[in-house]
mmCIF file of C-alpha atoms in Angstrom:
data_model
loop_
_atom_site.group_PDB
_atom_site.id
_atom_site.type_symbol
_atom_site.label_atom_id
_atom_site.label_comp_id
_atom_site.label_asym_id
_atom_site.label_seq_id
_atom_site.Cartn_x
_atom_site.Cartn_y
_atom_site.Cartn_z
ATOM 1 C CA UNK O 1 -13.697 43.480 8.901
ATOM 2 C CA UNK O 2 -10.162 44.138 7.771
ATOM 3 C CA UNK O 3 -9.204 40.502 8.528
ATOM 4 C CA UNK O 4 -12.117 39.200 6.455
ATOM 5 C CA UNK O 5 -11.097 41.380 3.482
ATOM 6 C CA UNK O 6 -7.520 40.143 3.770
ATOM 7 C CA UNK O 7 -8.639 36.486 3.736
ATOM 8 C CA UNK O 8 -10.901 37.101 0.708
ATOM 9 C CA UNK O 9 -7.995 38.744 -1.191
ATOM 10 C CA UNK O 10 -5.705 35.782 -0.457
ATOM 11 C CA UNK O 11 -8.318 33.290 -1.607
ATOM 12 C CA UNK O 12 -8.878 35.277 -4.810
ATOM 13 C CA UNK O 13 -5.122 35.368 -5.515
ATOM 14 C CA UNK O 14 -4.768 31.592 -5.006
ATOM 15 C CA UNK O 15 -7.733 30.991 -7.297
ATOM 16 C CA UNK O 16 -6.157 33.113 -10.049
ATOM 17 C CA UNK O 17 -2.835 31.291 -9.630
ATOM 18 C CA UNK O 18 -4.518 27.895 -9.925
ATOM 19 C CA UNK O 19 -6.262 28.924 -13.129
ATOM 20 C CA UNK O 20 -3.117 30.382 -14.681
ATOM 21 C CA UNK O 21 -1.834 27.669 -17.135
ATOM 22 C CA UNK O 22 1.792 28.711 -16.793
ATOM 23 C CA UNK O 23 1.709 28.615 -13.033
ATOM 24 C CA UNK O 24 -0.275 25.379 -12.907
ATOM 25 C CA UNK O 25 2.220 23.666 -15.251
ATOM 26 C CA UNK O 26 5.137 24.772 -13.132
ATOM 27 C CA UNK O 27 3.448 23.471 -10.009
ATOM 28 C CA UNK O 28 2.697 20.135 -11.696
ATOM 29 C CA UNK O 29 6.295 19.753 -12.783
ATOM 30 C CA UNK O 30 7.572 20.490 -9.316
ATOM 31 C CA UNK O 31 5.268 17.829 -7.866
ATOM 32 C CA UNK O 32 6.507 15.062 -10.241
ATOM 33 C CA UNK O 33 8.995 12.568 -8.782
ATOM 34 C CA UNK O 34 12.596 12.975 -9.929
ATOM 35 C CA UNK O 35 13.470 11.086 -13.104
ATOM 36 C CA UNK O 36 15.761 8.049 -12.993
ATOM 37 C CA UNK O 37 19.240 8.494 -14.418
ATOM 38 C CA UNK O 38 20.226 6.696 -17.629
ATOM 39 C CA UNK O 39 21.993 3.882 -15.769
ATOM 40 C CA UNK O 40 18.931 2.962 -13.707
ATOM 41 C CA UNK O 41 16.673 3.181 -16.771
ATOM 42 C CA UNK O 42 19.007 0.878 -18.729
ATOM 43 C CA UNK O 43 19.300 -1.538 -15.791
ATOM 44 C CA UNK O 44 15.524 -1.663 -15.383
ATOM 45 C CA UNK O 45 15.071 -2.339 -19.103
ATOM 46 C CA UNK O 46 17.508 -5.254 -19.075
ATOM 47 C CA UNK O 47 15.796 -6.830 -16.063
ATOM 48 C CA UNK O 48 12.184 -6.285 -17.123
ATOM 49 C CA UNK O 49 10.166 -9.528 -16.772
ATOM 50 C CA UNK O 50 6.588 -10.805 -16.774
ATOM 51 C CA UNK O 51 6.091 -11.893 -13.154
ATOM 52 C CA UNK O 52 3.303 -14.302 -14.113
ATOM 53 C CA UNK O 53 6.002 -16.377 -15.893
ATOM 54 C CA UNK O 54 9.175 -15.478 -13.973
ATOM 55 C CA UNK O 55 9.667 -14.926 -10.248
ATOM 56 C CA UNK O 56 12.300 -12.235 -9.571
ATOM 57 C CA UNK O 57 15.202 -12.753 -7.212
ATOM 58 C CA UNK O 58 14.344 -12.004 -3.570
ATOM 59 C CA UNK O 59 17.938 -11.627 -2.362
ATOM 60 C CA UNK O 60 21.008 -9.520 -3.134
ATOM 61 C CA UNK O 61 23.754 -12.023 -2.279
ATOM 62 C CA UNK O 62 24.512 -15.682 -2.867
ATOM 63 C CA UNK O 63 27.063 -18.283 -1.833
ATOM 64 C CA UNK O 64 27.647 -21.671 -3.414
ATOM 65 C CA UNK O 65 30.111 -24.522 -3.752
ATOM 66 C CA UNK O 66 30.801 -25.691 -7.299
ATOM 67 C CA UNK O 67 32.640 -28.548 -8.932
ATOM 68 C CA UNK O 68 33.712 -28.090 -12.561
ATOM 69 C CA UNK O 69 34.696 -30.734 -15.080
ATOM 70 C CA UNK O 70 36.438 -29.341 -18.186
ATOM 71 C CA UNK O 71 36.764 -31.345 -21.373
ATOM 72 C CA UNK O 72 38.580 -30.773 -24.643
ATOM 73 C CA UNK O 73 38.726 -32.997 -27.736
ATOM 74 C CA UNK O 74 40.812 -32.188 -30.805
ATOM 75 C CA UNK O 75 40.804 -34.119 -34.075
ATOM 76 C CA UNK O 76 43.311 -33.441 -36.847
ATOM 77 C CA UNK O 77 42.843 -35.028 -40.253
ATOM 78 C CA UNK O 78 43.958 -34.895 -43.854
ATOM 79 C CA UNK O 79 42.117 -35.708 -47.058
ATOM 80 C CA UNK O 80 43.199 -37.420 -50.252
ATOM 81 C CA UNK O 81 44.592 -40.855 -51.063
ATOM 82 C CA UNK O 82 46.499 -41.153 -47.764
ATOM 83 C CA UNK O 83 43.756 -39.914 -45.448
ATOM 84 C CA UNK O 84 44.839 -39.830 -41.797
ATOM 85 C CA UNK O 85 42.905 -38.941 -38.632
ATOM 86 C CA UNK O 86 44.270 -38.451 -35.114
ATOM 87 C CA UNK O 87 42.108 -37.552 -32.094
ATOM 88 C CA UNK O 88 43.668 -36.005 -28.977
ATOM 89 C CA UNK O 89 42.141 -35.360 -25.551
ATOM 90 C CA UNK O 90 43.786 -34.469 -22.230
ATOM 91 C CA UNK O 91 43.324 -36.445 -19.039
ATOM 92 C CA UNK O 92 40.048 -35.501 -17.292
ATOM 93 C CA UNK O 93 40.317 -32.727 -14.690
ATOM 94 C CA UNK O 94 37.907 -31.831 -11.903
ATOM 95 C CA UNK O 95 38.039 -28.554 -10.004
ATOM 96 C CA UNK O 96 36.231 -27.527 -6.846
ATOM 97 C CA UNK O 97 35.805 -24.273 -4.954
ATOM 98 C CA UNK O 98 33.574 -21.569 -3.435
ATOM 99 C CA UNK O 99 31.700 -18.800 -5.263
ATOM 100 C CA UNK O 100 30.131 -15.543 -4.071
ATOM 101 C CA UNK O 101 27.474 -13.737 -6.097
ATOM 102 C CA UNK O 102 25.753 -10.354 -6.272
ATOM 103 C CA UNK O 103 22.578 -10.183 -8.355
ATOM 104 C CA UNK O 104 23.759 -11.442 -11.802
ATOM 105 C CA UNK O 105 27.497 -11.792 -11.175
ATOM 106 C CA UNK O 106 29.290 -14.783 -9.627
ATOM 107 C CA UNK O 107 32.994 -14.746 -8.807
ATOM 108 C CA UNK O 108 34.958 -17.614 -7.320
ATOM 109 C CA UNK O 109 38.038 -19.764 -7.402
ATOM 110 C CA UNK O 110 38.418 -23.477 -8.049
ATOM 111 C CA UNK O 111 41.455 -25.724 -7.627
ATOM 112 C CA UNK O 112 42.380 -28.882 -9.497
ATOM 113 C CA UNK O 113 41.918 -31.742 -7.059
ATOM 114 C CA UNK O 114 44.278 -34.016 -9.015
ATOM 115 C CA UNK O 115 47.186 -31.614 -8.980
ATOM 116 C CA UNK O 116 47.640 -28.867 -6.393
ATOM 117 C CA UNK O 117 50.852 -27.704 -8.047
ATOM 118 C CA UNK O 118 50.953 -24.045 -9.107
ATOM 119 C CA UNK O 119 53.555 -24.843 -11.791
ATOM 120 C CA UNK O 120 50.951 -26.258 -14.183
ATOM 121 C CA UNK O 121 50.920 -24.639 -17.617
ATOM 122 C CA UNK O 122 47.152 -24.976 -17.855
ATOM 123 C CA UNK O 123 45.181 -21.739 -17.683
ATOM 124 C CA UNK O 124 41.400 -21.659 -17.871
ATOM 125 C CA UNK O 125 38.965 -18.791 -17.439
ATOM 126 C CA UNK O 126 35.246 -18.885 -18.207
ATOM 127 C CA UNK O 127 32.868 -16.043 -17.403
ATOM 128 C CA UNK O 128 29.164 -15.882 -18.234
ATOM 129 C CA UNK O 129 26.783 -12.957 -17.791
ATOM 130 C CA UNK O 130 23.049 -13.651 -18.037
ATOM 131 C CA UNK O 131 20.487 -10.832 -17.908
ATOM 132 C CA UNK O 132 16.846 -10.964 -19.006
ATOM 133 C CA UNK O 133 17.587 -9.613 -22.504
ATOM 134 C CA UNK O 134 21.222 -10.481 -23.222
ATOM 135 C CA UNK O 135 23.874 -13.048 -22.397
ATOM 136 C CA UNK O 136 27.660 -13.020 -22.789
ATOM 137 C CA UNK O 137 30.161 -15.902 -22.580
ATOM 138 C CA UNK O 138 33.883 -15.144 -22.279
ATOM 139 C CA UNK O 139 36.464 -17.925 -22.448
ATOM 140 C CA UNK O 140 40.251 -18.112 -22.252
ATOM 141 C CA UNK O 141 42.109 -21.444 -22.297
ATOM 142 C CA UNK O 142 45.715 -22.543 -22.483
ATOM 143 C CA UNK O 143 45.668 -26.326 -22.424
ATOM 144 C CA UNK O 144 49.258 -27.200 -21.583
ATOM 145 C CA UNK O 145 50.864 -30.304 -23.101
ATOM 146 C CA UNK O 146 49.176 -33.197 -21.342
ATOM 147 C CA UNK O 147 47.175 -34.586 -24.254
ATOM 148 C CA UNK O 148 46.716 -38.265 -24.938
ATOM 149 C CA UNK O 149 46.161 -39.931 -28.312
ATOM 150 C CA UNK O 150 42.613 -41.270 -28.078
ATOM 151 C CA UNK O 151 41.983 -42.566 -31.576
ATOM 152 C CA UNK O 152 44.037 -43.048 -34.769
ATOM 153 C CA UNK O 153 42.870 -43.944 -38.274
ATOM 154 C CA UNK O 154 45.558 -44.460 -40.935
ATOM 155 C CA UNK O 155 43.455 -46.696 -43.148
ATOM 156 C CA UNK O 156 42.293 -50.307 -42.894
ATOM 157 C CA UNK O 157 45.730 -51.704 -43.691
ATOM 158 C CA UNK O 158 47.411 -50.142 -40.644
ATOM 159 C CA UNK O 159 46.701 -51.447 -37.124
ATOM 160 C CA UNK O 160 47.026 -48.374 -34.881
ATOM 161 C CA UNK O 161 45.942 -49.939 -31.554
ATOM 162 C CA UNK O 162 49.465 -49.456 -30.117
ATOM 163 C CA UNK O 163 49.084 -45.665 -30.438
ATOM 164 C CA UNK O 164 45.777 -45.300 -28.610
ATOM 165 C CA UNK O 165 45.693 -43.950 -25.020
ATOM 166 C CA UNK O 166 49.358 -43.000 -25.249
ATOM 167 C CA UNK O 167 50.555 -39.719 -23.697
ATOM 168 C CA UNK O 168 51.676 -37.097 -26.202
ATOM 169 C CA UNK O 169 53.233 -33.802 -25.115
ATOM 170 C CA UNK O 170 53.716 -32.444 -28.632
ATOM 171 C CA UNK O 171 50.331 -30.674 -28.839
ATOM 172 C CA UNK O 172 49.222 -27.463 -27.142
ATOM 173 C CA UNK O 173 46.172 -25.312 -27.809
ATOM 174 C CA UNK O 174 45.271 -21.728 -26.929
ATOM 175 C CA UNK O 175 41.666 -20.507 -27.253
ATOM 176 C CA UNK O 176 40.340 -16.998 -26.611
ATOM 177 C CA UNK O 177 36.925 -15.659 -27.517
ATOM 178 C CA UNK O 178 33.412 -14.544 -26.646
ATOM 179 C CA UNK O 179 29.784 -15.090 -27.629
ATOM 180 C CA UNK O 180 27.081 -12.465 -27.116
ATOM 181 C CA UNK O 181 23.405 -13.062 -27.842
ATOM 182 C CA UNK O 182 20.000 -11.374 -27.572
ATOM 183 C CA UNK O 183 16.937 -13.170 -26.156
ATOM 184 C CA UNK O 184 13.742 -12.105 -27.935
ATOM 185 C CA UNK O 185 11.102 -13.425 -25.507
ATOM 186 C CA UNK O 186 13.026 -12.106 -22.525
ATOM 187 C CA UNK O 187 10.016 -11.036 -20.452
ATOM 188 C CA UNK O 188 8.630 -14.585 -20.196
ATOM 189 C CA UNK O 189 11.700 -16.752 -20.751
ATOM 190 C CA UNK O 190 14.539 -16.581 -18.211
ATOM 191 C CA UNK O 191 18.067 -17.753 -18.995
ATOM 192 C CA UNK O 192 19.247 -16.691 -15.499
ATOM 193 C CA UNK O 193 16.742 -19.132 -13.968
ATOM 194 C CA UNK O 194 18.688 -22.026 -15.487
ATOM 195 C CA UNK O 195 22.290 -20.795 -15.345
ATOM 196 C CA UNK O 196 22.818 -18.434 -12.407
ATOM 197 C CA UNK O 197 19.731 -18.976 -10.219
ATOM 198 C CA UNK O 198 18.926 -15.252 -9.993
ATOM 199 C CA UNK O 199 15.286 -15.798 -11.019
ATOM 200 C CA UNK O 200 12.758 -18.655 -11.033
ATOM 201 C CA UNK O 201 10.831 -19.836 -14.100
ATOM 202 C CA UNK O 202 7.225 -20.483 -12.984
ATOM 203 C CA UNK O 203 5.646 -21.514 -16.313
ATOM 204 C CA UNK O 204 7.388 -23.428 -19.130
ATOM 205 C CA UNK O 205 8.414 -21.108 -21.944
ATOM 206 C CA UNK O 206 10.918 -20.757 -24.806
ATOM 207 C CA UNK O 207 12.589 -18.067 -26.870
ATOM 208 C CA UNK O 208 14.504 -17.507 -30.105
ATOM 209 C CA UNK O 209 17.991 -16.025 -29.819
ATOM 210 C CA UNK O 210 20.453 -14.295 -32.135
ATOM 211 C CA UNK O 211 24.060 -13.436 -31.468
ATOM 212 C CA UNK O 212 27.576 -12.565 -32.558
ATOM 213 C CA UNK O 213 30.896 -14.098 -31.565
ATOM 214 C CA UNK O 214 34.638 -14.127 -32.061
ATOM 215 C CA UNK O 215 37.292 -16.766 -31.376
ATOM 216 C CA UNK O 216 41.047 -16.962 -31.815
ATOM 217 C CA UNK O 217 42.672 -20.375 -31.708
ATOM 218 C CA UNK O 218 46.380 -21.214 -31.829
ATOM 219 C CA UNK O 219 47.450 -24.807 -32.340
ATOM 220 C CA UNK O 220 51.083 -25.920 -31.898
ATOM 221 C CA UNK O 221 51.939 -29.414 -33.113
ATOM 222 C CA UNK O 222 55.339 -31.149 -32.960
ATOM 223 C CA UNK O 223 55.043 -33.493 -35.911
ATOM 224 C CA UNK O 224 58.583 -34.839 -35.402
ATOM 225 C CA UNK O 225 57.512 -36.270 -32.020
ATOM 226 C CA UNK O 226 54.444 -37.769 -33.640
ATOM 227 C CA UNK O 227 56.536 -39.408 -36.359
ATOM 228 C CA UNK O 228 59.009 -40.774 -33.794
ATOM 229 C CA UNK O 229 56.138 -42.260 -31.797
ATOM 230 C CA UNK O 230 54.689 -43.850 -34.933
ATOM 231 C CA UNK O 231 58.051 -45.382 -35.828
ATOM 232 C CA UNK O 232 58.525 -46.695 -32.278
ATOM 233 C CA UNK O 233 55.086 -48.269 -31.818
ATOM 234 C CA UNK O 234 54.045 -49.108 -35.383
ATOM 235 C CA UNK O 235 56.704 -49.309 -38.089
ATOM 236 C CA UNK O 236 59.263 -47.173 -39.823
ATOM 237 C CA UNK O 237 57.229 -47.684 -42.982
ATOM 238 C CA UNK O 238 54.229 -45.756 -41.583
ATOM 239 C CA UNK O 239 54.737 -42.093 -42.408
ATOM 240 C CA UNK O 240 52.809 -39.064 -41.259
ATOM 241 C CA UNK O 241 50.943 -37.355 -44.098
ATOM 242 C CA UNK O 242 52.484 -34.057 -45.198
ATOM 243 C CA UNK O 243 49.176 -32.308 -44.465
ATOM 244 C CA UNK O 244 49.834 -32.876 -40.750
ATOM 245 C CA UNK O 245 53.424 -31.697 -40.872
ATOM 246 C CA UNK O 246 53.115 -28.186 -39.457
ATOM 247 C CA UNK O 247 54.515 -26.371 -36.465
ATOM 248 C CA UNK O 248 51.659 -24.017 -35.699
ATOM 249 C CA UNK O 249 48.311 -22.898 -37.076
ATOM 250 C CA UNK O 250 46.240 -19.856 -36.123
ATOM 251 C CA UNK O 251 42.476 -19.667 -36.616
ATOM 252 C CA UNK O 252 40.395 -16.517 -36.570
ATOM 253 C CA UNK O 253 36.648 -16.927 -36.344
ATOM 254 C CA UNK O 254 33.884 -14.300 -36.624
ATOM 255 C CA UNK O 255 30.366 -15.716 -36.474
ATOM 256 C CA UNK O 256 26.676 -14.855 -36.446
ATOM 257 C CA UNK O 257 24.372 -17.322 -34.716
ATOM 258 C CA UNK O 258 20.689 -18.105 -34.338
ATOM 259 C CA UNK O 259 19.144 -20.570 -31.930
ATOM 260 C CA UNK O 260 16.294 -21.540 -29.665
ATOM 261 C CA UNK O 261 16.106 -22.194 -25.920
ATOM 262 C CA UNK O 262 13.351 -23.732 -23.825
ATOM 263 C CA UNK O 263 12.758 -23.813 -20.067
ATOM 264 C CA UNK O 264 10.680 -26.805 -18.971
ATOM 265 C CA UNK O 265 9.183 -26.530 -15.492
ATOM 266 C CA UNK O 266 8.612 -30.246 -14.892
ATOM 267 C CA UNK O 267 7.822 -30.035 -11.139
ATOM 268 C CA UNK O 268 7.479 -27.450 -8.394
ATOM 269 C CA UNK O 269 10.724 -25.430 -8.146
ATOM 270 C CA UNK O 270 12.344 -27.757 -10.742
ATOM 271 C CA UNK O 271 13.582 -26.630 -14.157
ATOM 272 C CA UNK O 272 15.303 -28.182 -17.170
ATOM 273 C CA UNK O 273 16.739 -25.914 -19.879
ATOM 274 C CA UNK O 274 17.940 -26.916 -23.337
ATOM 275 C CA UNK O 275 19.477 -24.408 -25.731
ATOM 276 C CA UNK O 276 21.003 -24.966 -29.184
ATOM 277 C CA UNK O 277 22.535 -22.391 -31.518
ATOM 278 C CA UNK O 278 24.011 -22.768 -34.987
ATOM 279 C CA UNK O 279 26.598 -20.243 -36.100
ATOM 280 C CA UNK O 280 27.666 -19.291 -39.612
ATOM 281 C CA UNK O 281 31.332 -18.444 -39.173
ATOM 282 C CA UNK O 282 33.808 -16.681 -41.401
ATOM 283 C CA UNK O 283 37.239 -18.132 -40.698
ATOM 284 C CA UNK O 284 40.764 -17.312 -41.651
ATOM 285 C CA UNK O 285 43.547 -19.816 -41.056
ATOM 286 C CA UNK O 286 47.297 -19.428 -41.377
ATOM 287 C CA UNK O 287 49.864 -22.177 -40.947
ATOM 288 C CA UNK O 288 52.862 -23.941 -42.379
ATOM 289 C CA UNK O 289 53.125 -27.414 -43.896
ATOM 290 C CA UNK O 290 55.984 -29.080 -45.753
ATOM 291 C CA UNK O 291 54.049 -29.970 -48.908
ATOM 292 C CA UNK O 292 56.206 -30.153 -52.008
ATOM 293 C CA UNK O 293 54.866 -26.839 -53.365
ATOM 294 C CA UNK O 294 56.114 -25.084 -50.191
ATOM 295 C CA UNK O 295 53.048 -22.820 -50.265
ATOM 296 C CA UNK O 296 51.517 -23.933 -46.986
ATOM 297 C CA UNK O 297 47.810 -23.125 -46.746
ATOM 298 C CA UNK O 298 45.515 -20.149 -46.276
ATOM 299 C CA UNK O 299 41.798 -20.308 -45.631
ATOM 300 C CA UNK O 300 39.066 -17.755 -46.214
ATOM 301 C CA UNK O 301 35.696 -19.437 -46.091
ATOM 302 C CA UNK O 302 32.528 -20.089 -44.148
ATOM 303 C CA UNK O 303 31.789 -23.026 -41.842
ATOM 304 C CA UNK O 304 28.953 -24.009 -39.530
ATOM 305 C CA UNK O 305 29.666 -24.258 -35.779
ATOM 306 C CA UNK O 306 27.432 -25.168 -32.871
ATOM 307 C CA UNK O 307 26.888 -24.134 -29.241
ATOM 308 C CA UNK O 308 24.765 -26.077 -26.761
ATOM 309 C CA UNK O 309 23.742 -25.061 -23.243
ATOM 310 C CA UNK O 310 21.924 -27.387 -20.854
ATOM 311 C CA UNK O 311 20.885 -26.979 -17.249
ATOM 312 C CA UNK O 312 18.825 -28.656 -14.543
ATOM 313 C CA UNK O 313 18.132 -26.899 -11.255
ATOM 314 C CA UNK O 314 16.023 -27.064 -8.102
ATOM 315 C CA UNK O 315 15.453 -23.617 -6.606
ATOM 316 C CA UNK O 316 13.021 -22.456 -3.901
ATOM 317 C CA UNK O 317 14.445 -18.893 -3.975
ATOM 318 C CA UNK O 318 16.410 -19.440 -0.765
ATOM 319 C CA UNK O 319 18.250 -22.713 -1.450
ATOM 320 C CA UNK O 320 19.278 -24.165 -4.811
ATOM 321 C CA UNK O 321 21.210 -27.051 -6.368
ATOM 322 C CA UNK O 322 21.754 -28.291 -9.890
ATOM 323 C CA UNK O 323 24.058 -28.842 -12.844
ATOM 324 C CA UNK O 324 24.780 -26.994 -16.090
ATOM 325 C CA UNK O 325 26.889 -27.626 -19.176
ATOM 326 C CA UNK O 326 28.153 -25.583 -22.116
ATOM 327 C CA UNK O 327 29.433 -27.401 -25.226
ATOM 328 C CA UNK O 328 31.122 -25.636 -28.144
ATOM 329 C CA UNK O 329 31.892 -27.225 -31.509
ATOM 330 C CA UNK O 330 34.247 -25.537 -33.996
ATOM 331 C CA UNK O 331 35.268 -26.823 -37.440
ATOM 332 C CA UNK O 332 38.103 -25.785 -39.753
ATOM 333 C CA UNK O 333 39.132 -27.235 -43.067
ATOM 334 C CA UNK O 334 41.204 -26.676 -46.168
ATOM 335 C CA UNK O 335 41.723 -28.828 -49.233
ATOM 336 C CA UNK O 336 44.483 -30.759 -47.375
ATOM 337 C CA UNK O 337 43.912 -30.253 -43.678
ATOM 338 C CA UNK O 338 41.031 -30.017 -41.198
ATOM 339 C CA UNK O 339 40.610 -29.650 -37.455
ATOM 340 C CA UNK O 340 37.551 -30.280 -35.281
ATOM 341 C CA UNK O 341 37.488 -29.006 -31.725
ATOM 342 C CA UNK O 342 34.906 -29.769 -29.025
ATOM 343 C CA UNK O 343 35.381 -28.101 -25.648
ATOM 344 C CA UNK O 344 33.248 -27.003 -22.748
ATOM 345 C CA UNK O 345 32.526 -27.452 -19.075
ATOM 346 C CA UNK O 346 30.130 -29.264 -16.760
ATOM 347 C CA UNK O 347 29.278 -27.575 -13.446
ATOM 348 C CA UNK O 348 27.669 -29.190 -10.395
ATOM 349 C CA UNK O 349 26.705 -26.781 -7.612
ATOM 350 C CA UNK O 350 24.691 -26.141 -4.437
ATOM 351 C CA UNK O 351 24.178 -22.933 -2.481
ATOM 352 C CA UNK O 352 21.874 -20.423 -0.855
ATOM 353 C CA UNK O 353 20.800 -16.783 -1.167
ATOM 354 C CA UNK O 354 20.891 -14.184 1.607
ATOM 355 C CA UNK O 355 20.441 -10.451 2.197
ATOM 356 C CA UNK O 356 16.775 -9.819 1.226
ATOM 357 C CA UNK O 357 16.163 -7.154 -1.379
ATOM 358 C CA UNK O 358 13.925 -4.198 -0.628
ATOM 359 C CA UNK O 359 10.305 -5.300 -0.720
ATOM 360 C CA UNK O 360 11.037 -8.957 0.118
ATOM 361 C CA UNK O 361 11.344 -10.622 3.495
#
């Protein structure tokens, strides 16, 4: 009898505890799973996708071989009665090397197949980060002095054919900058599917983008060498316009951009991406010319620049191959001088993923 009474008392106590709101709340809280820390919550937010449109990555690691072709075109020109235009471009370079990747990030090393010398003054670094919501491009270039004169226009009266495709070591360019952008339709549109193969676009889709960027450009130009070359190959009577007589110019560029990108799934596991952005840029230029007023030039104005990204890829989530290109167009001008720069890179790659993620075989 005593055991029965004891059991009844215990059951009554548990019933009272269950009906007590304070105790029931505390029990409910203790049964909830632990909350994710801020880093995991942020990471999950940046990778959130609609799986009916985008297939997530099934692997943690990746390996690929990539060949990279870098290009750079620079045009200097003056305005006025004696308008002159000179276009420079270096000899084409092709680099090749291995890359290893983890999730979003790829790191690798490429070597110039034309010149294996480590004494080259060229320095190039391009890094791109593509998540579902945001993307970032970082670029750092020091071009060296291996430009060639590709095109010259000194007016109809001057035949400049003898100057074209001639080596010119009096020009060097340094470019440093970044572009960051936000992808609005990030749950259904995947930039990583086209540019770092970390997801797969299953249904064609597009998205608007908006971003911010900064670029610093330093241009060094030996106009005495240019004048000597003109005298040697053309005539002593052909003179370089004073607007092109400067030793160095620095450009500072802060821009805000808007654009649109579209992923076209044209066949099973096959994707083509086209992305165009126009940027309204505030630019400040400082340099020195030898105009008669000795004032040189300063620039504080707005210009329109452009950025294009294109990619084609075959990806079955294990193996992938494709090509991608980034093209940047920057414009600068004053009342006497202007510069137009087009630079970018073309990548051709093939690789595979390994190390399945949790939940995938």
